[in-house]
PDB file of C-alpha atoms in Angstrom:
ATOM      1  CA  MET A 142       6.971 -16.784 -26.849  1.00  0.00           C
ATOM      2  CA  LYS A 143       7.307 -12.987 -25.882  1.00  0.00           C
ATOM      3  CA  THR A 144       4.863 -11.909 -22.787  1.00  0.00           C
ATOM      4  CA  ASP A 145       6.124  -8.470 -23.035  1.00  0.00           C
ATOM      5  CA  HIS A 146       2.498  -7.097 -24.341  1.00  0.00           C
ATOM      6  CA  LEU A 147       1.483  -8.771 -20.227  1.00  0.00           C
ATOM      7  CA  VAL A 148       3.563  -6.250 -18.593  1.00  0.00           C
ATOM      8  CA  PRO A 149       0.706  -3.640 -17.690  1.00  0.00           C
ATOM      9  CA  TYR A 150      -1.646  -6.404 -17.309  1.00  0.00           C
ATOM     10  CA  ALA A 151       0.767  -8.218 -14.339  1.00  0.00           C
ATOM     11  CA  LEU A 152       1.431  -4.259 -12.816  1.00  0.00           C
ATOM     12  CA  ALA A 153      -2.322  -3.124 -13.125  1.00  0.00           C
ATOM     13  CA  LEU A 154      -2.862  -6.629 -11.144  1.00  0.00           C
ATOM     14  CA  LEU A 155      -0.183  -6.235  -8.245  1.00  0.00           C
ATOM     15  CA  ARG A 156      -1.481  -2.456  -8.148  1.00  0.00           C
ATOM     16  CA  ILE A 157      -4.712  -3.172  -7.340  1.00  0.00           C
ATOM     17  CA  VAL A 158      -4.304  -6.538  -5.403  1.00  0.00           C
ATOM     18  CA  SER A 159      -1.280  -4.390  -3.283  1.00  0.00           C
ATOM     19  CA  GLY A 160      -4.100  -1.047  -3.164  1.00  0.00           C
ATOM     20  CA  TYR A 161      -6.940  -3.192  -2.395  1.00  0.00           C
ATOM     21  CA  THR A 162      -4.519  -4.980   0.984  1.00  0.00           C
ATOM     22  CA  LEU A 163      -2.929  -1.733   2.255  1.00  0.00           C
ATOM     23  CA  MET A 164      -6.903  -0.675   2.355  1.00  0.00           C
ATOM     24  CA  LEU A 165      -7.844  -2.944   4.416  1.00  0.00           C
ATOM     25  CA  HIS A 166      -5.627  -1.752   6.811  1.00  0.00           C
ATOM     26  CA  GLY A 167      -6.872   1.926   6.834  1.00  0.00           C
ATOM     27  CA  THR A 168     -11.413   0.104   6.257  1.00  0.00           C
ATOM     28  CA  ALA A 169     -10.200  -2.155   9.600  1.00  0.00           C
ATOM     29  CA  LYS A 170      -8.596   1.394  11.654  1.00  0.00           C
ATOM     30  CA  TYR A 171     -11.999   3.654  10.885  1.00  0.00           C
ATOM     31  CA  PHE A 172     -14.792   1.934  10.303  1.00  0.00           C
ATOM     32  CA  HIS A 173     -14.062  -1.212  12.121  1.00  0.00           C
ATOM     33  CA  VAL A 174     -14.434  -3.674   8.898  1.00  0.00           C
ATOM     34  CA  PRO A 175     -13.086  -5.690   8.951  1.00  0.00           C
ATOM     35  CA  HIS A 176     -12.613  -5.286  13.084  1.00  0.00           C
ATOM     36  CA  ILE A 177      -9.474  -5.072  14.831  1.00  0.00           C
ATOM     37  CA  GLU A 178     -10.370  -5.510  18.379  1.00  0.00           C
ATOM     38  CA  MET A 179      -6.761  -3.175  19.167  1.00  0.00           C
ATOM     39  CA  PHE A 180      -7.854  -0.210  16.663  1.00  0.00           C
ATOM     40  CA  ASP A 181     -10.835  -0.320  18.758  1.00  0.00           C
ATOM     41  CA  ASN A 182     -10.536   3.268  20.445  1.00  0.00           C
ATOM     42  CA  LEU A 183      -8.062   4.202  17.944  1.00  0.00           C
ATOM     43  CA  GLN A 184      -7.065   8.215  17.946  1.00  0.00           C
ATOM     44  CA  ALA A 185      -7.476  10.326  14.754  1.00  0.00           C
ATOM     45  CA  LEU A 186      -4.298  12.014  15.132  1.00  0.00           C
ATOM     46  CA  SER A 187      -2.220   8.965  17.432  1.00  0.00           C
ATOM     47  CA  MET A 188       0.846   7.140  14.260  1.00  0.00           C
ATOM     48  CA  PRO A 189      -1.494   4.369  13.704  1.00  0.00           C
ATOM     49  CA  GLY A 190      -4.261   6.370  13.102  1.00  0.00           C
ATOM     50  CA  ILE A 191      -2.376   8.620  10.258  1.00  0.00           C
ATOM     51  CA  ALA A 192      -1.455   5.664   8.810  1.00  0.00           C
ATOM     52  CA  GLY A 193      -4.873   4.501   8.748  1.00  0.00           C
ATOM     53  CA  MET A 194      -5.488   7.795   7.049  1.00  0.00           C
ATOM     54  CA  ILE A 195      -2.979   6.967   3.990  1.00  0.00           C
ATOM     55  CA  GLU A 196      -3.912   3.301   3.762  1.00  0.00           C
ATOM     56  CA  LEU A 197      -6.945   4.060   3.407  1.00  0.00           C
ATOM     57  CA  VAL A 198      -6.625   6.817   0.435  1.00  0.00           C
ATOM     58  CA  ALA A 199      -3.446   5.634  -0.524  1.00  0.00           C
ATOM     59  CA  GLY A 200      -4.866   2.458  -1.160  1.00  0.00           C
ATOM     60  CA  ILE A 201      -8.558   3.938  -2.463  1.00  0.00           C
ATOM     61  CA  LEU A 202      -6.339   5.620  -5.336  1.00  0.00           C
ATOM     62  CA  LEU A 203      -4.023   2.673  -6.059  1.00  0.00           C
ATOM     63  CA  ILE A 204      -6.942   0.920  -7.337  1.00  0.00           C
ATOM     64  CA  LEU A 205      -8.625   3.585  -9.132  1.00  0.00           C
ATOM     65  CA  GLY A 206      -5.045   3.756 -10.514  1.00  0.00           C
ATOM     66  CA  LEU A 207      -5.258   7.744  -9.811  1.00  0.00           C
ATOM     67  CA  PHE A 208      -1.833   9.692  -9.346  1.00  0.00           C
ATOM     68  CA  THR A 209      -0.603   6.835  -8.757  1.00  0.00           C
ATOM     69  CA  ARG A 210       2.954   7.648  -9.123  1.00  0.00           C
ATOM     70  CA  SER A 211       2.371   9.484  -6.096  1.00  0.00           C
ATOM     71  CA  ALA A 212       0.175   7.679  -3.761  1.00  0.00           C
ATOM     72  CA  ALA A 213       2.473   4.524  -4.441  1.00  0.00           C
ATOM     73  CA  PHE A 214       5.473   6.230  -3.455  1.00  0.00           C
ATOM     74  CA  ILE A 215       3.575   7.973  -0.150  1.00  0.00           C
ATOM     75  CA  ALA A 216       2.553   4.523   0.968  1.00  0.00           C
ATOM     76  CA  SER A 217       5.942   2.835   0.003  1.00  0.00           C
ATOM     77  CA  GLY A 218       7.207   5.646   2.745  1.00  0.00           C
ATOM     78  CA  MET A 219       4.287   5.267   5.414  1.00  0.00           C
ATOM     79  CA  THR A 220       5.183   1.057   4.959  1.00  0.00           C
ATOM     80  CA  ALA A 221       9.437   1.657   5.760  1.00  0.00           C
ATOM     81  CA  VAL A 222       8.291   3.774   8.572  1.00  0.00           C
ATOM     82  CA  ALA A 223       5.593   1.207   9.805  1.00  0.00           C
ATOM     83  CA  TYR A 224       8.425  -1.243  10.159  1.00  0.00           C
ATOM     84  CA  PHE A 225      10.980   1.338  12.131  1.00  0.00           C
ATOM     85  CA  TYR A 226       8.562   2.078  14.611  1.00  0.00           C
ATOM     86  CA  ALA A 227       6.764  -1.229  15.080  1.00  0.00           C
ATOM     87  CA  HIS A 228       9.149  -3.977  13.653  1.00  0.00           C
ATOM     88  CA  ALA A 229      12.778  -3.340  13.903  1.00  0.00           C
ATOM     89  CA  PRO A 230      12.644  -2.821  18.205  1.00  0.00           C
ATOM     90  CA  GLN A 231      11.701  -5.723  18.101  1.00  0.00           C
ATOM     91  CA  GLY A 232      14.236  -7.348  16.840  1.00  0.00           C
ATOM     92  CA  ASN A 233      17.211  -7.435  14.842  1.00  0.00           C
ATOM     93  CA  GLY A 234      16.687  -4.736  12.241  1.00  0.00           C
ATOM     94  CA  LEU A 235      18.471  -6.844   9.471  1.00  0.00           C
ATOM     95  CA  PHE A 236      16.139  -9.662   9.411  1.00  0.00           C
ATOM     96  CA  PRO A 237      12.256  -9.034   9.122  1.00  0.00           C
ATOM     97  CA  LEU A 238      11.097 -12.997   9.636  1.00  0.00           C
ATOM     98  CA  MET A 239      12.070 -12.011  13.252  1.00  0.00           C
ATOM     99  CA  ASN A 240      10.394  -8.995  13.524  1.00  0.00           C
ATOM    100  CA  GLY A 241       7.167  -9.797  11.894  1.00  0.00           C
ATOM    101  CA  GLY A 242       8.232  -6.754   8.902  1.00  0.00           C
ATOM    102  CA  GLU A 243       8.128  -9.358   6.252  1.00  0.00           C
ATOM    103  CA  THR A 244       4.812  -8.306   4.709  1.00  0.00           C
ATOM    104  CA  VAL A 245       5.539  -4.680   5.230  1.00  0.00           C
ATOM    105  CA  VAL A 246       9.135  -4.646   4.247  1.00  0.00           C
ATOM    106  CA  LEU A 247       7.899  -6.332   1.090  1.00  0.00           C
ATOM    107  CA  TYR A 248       4.526  -3.429   1.257  1.00  0.00           C
ATOM    108  CA  SER A 249       7.422  -0.323   1.094  1.00  0.00           C
ATOM    109  CA  PHE A 250       9.435  -2.617  -2.190  1.00  0.00           C
ATOM    110  CA  ILE A 251       5.654  -3.227  -4.110  1.00  0.00           C
ATOM    111  CA  PHE A 252       4.592   0.218  -2.911  1.00  0.00           C
ATOM    112  CA  LEU A 253       8.177   2.270  -4.630  1.00  0.00           C
ATOM    113  CA  PHE A 254       8.742  -0.396  -7.755  1.00  0.00           C
ATOM    114  CA  ILE A 255       5.012   0.872  -9.127  1.00  0.00           C
ATOM    115  CA  ALA A 256       5.621   5.117  -8.052  1.00  0.00           C
ATOM    116  CA  ALA A 257       8.697   3.834 -11.039  1.00  0.00           C
ATOM    117  CA  ALA A 258       6.816   1.605 -12.572  1.00  0.00           C
ATOM    118  CA  GLY A 259       3.338   3.900 -12.694  1.00  0.00           C
ATOM    119  CA  SER A 260      -0.630   2.637 -13.191  1.00  0.00           C
ATOM    120  CA  GLY A 261      -0.062  -0.198 -16.134  1.00  0.00           C
ATOM    121  CA  ALA A 262      -3.468  -0.781 -17.507  1.00  0.00           C
ATOM    122  CA  PHE A 263      -7.641   0.061 -16.336  1.00  0.00           C
ATOM    123  CA  SER A 264      -6.146   2.737 -14.959  1.00  0.00           C
ATOM    124  CA  ILE A 265      -7.395   7.119 -14.886  1.00  0.00           C
ATOM    125  CA  ASP A 266      -4.236   8.103 -14.791  1.00  0.00           C
ATOM    126  CA  ASN A 267      -3.972   6.164 -18.683  1.00  0.00           C
ATOM    127  CA  ASN A 268      -7.102   7.656 -19.166  1.00  0.00           C
ATOM    128  CA  ARG A 269      -6.448  11.107 -18.053  1.00  0.00           C
ATOM    129  CA  ARG A 270      -3.020  11.549 -20.057  1.00  0.00           C
ATOM    130  CA  LYS A 271      -5.332  10.720 -23.574  1.00  0.00           C
ATOM    131  CA  LEU A 272      -7.499  13.826 -22.864  1.00  0.00           C
TER     132      LEU A 272
END
């Protein structure tokens, strides 16, 4: 059974779900939804504050499929920086399991894949190309 026709839909699902979970990091930092106590006194121009802006904007763009490749590339870089800034110093950088960085590593490579593969189905980018 050939399933190649499902690839654009699978890519869209990956883009939307990963964009949503990324956006939640930004909403937690700036709108306290969901509320995470460590973000209560977040400074906008701090490293986590800037990351929150990127998470919020890139997450929304990914959900919509708007400027997908650029948003995903920036999100990939931001999550790579997050790994080396926040997780790698907590333990061996080659073992994300030991420093709590598994999720950020996966985010980085998921977003890098989306930057390379494009938006998939159900995206504003696809509709813009048709105009």
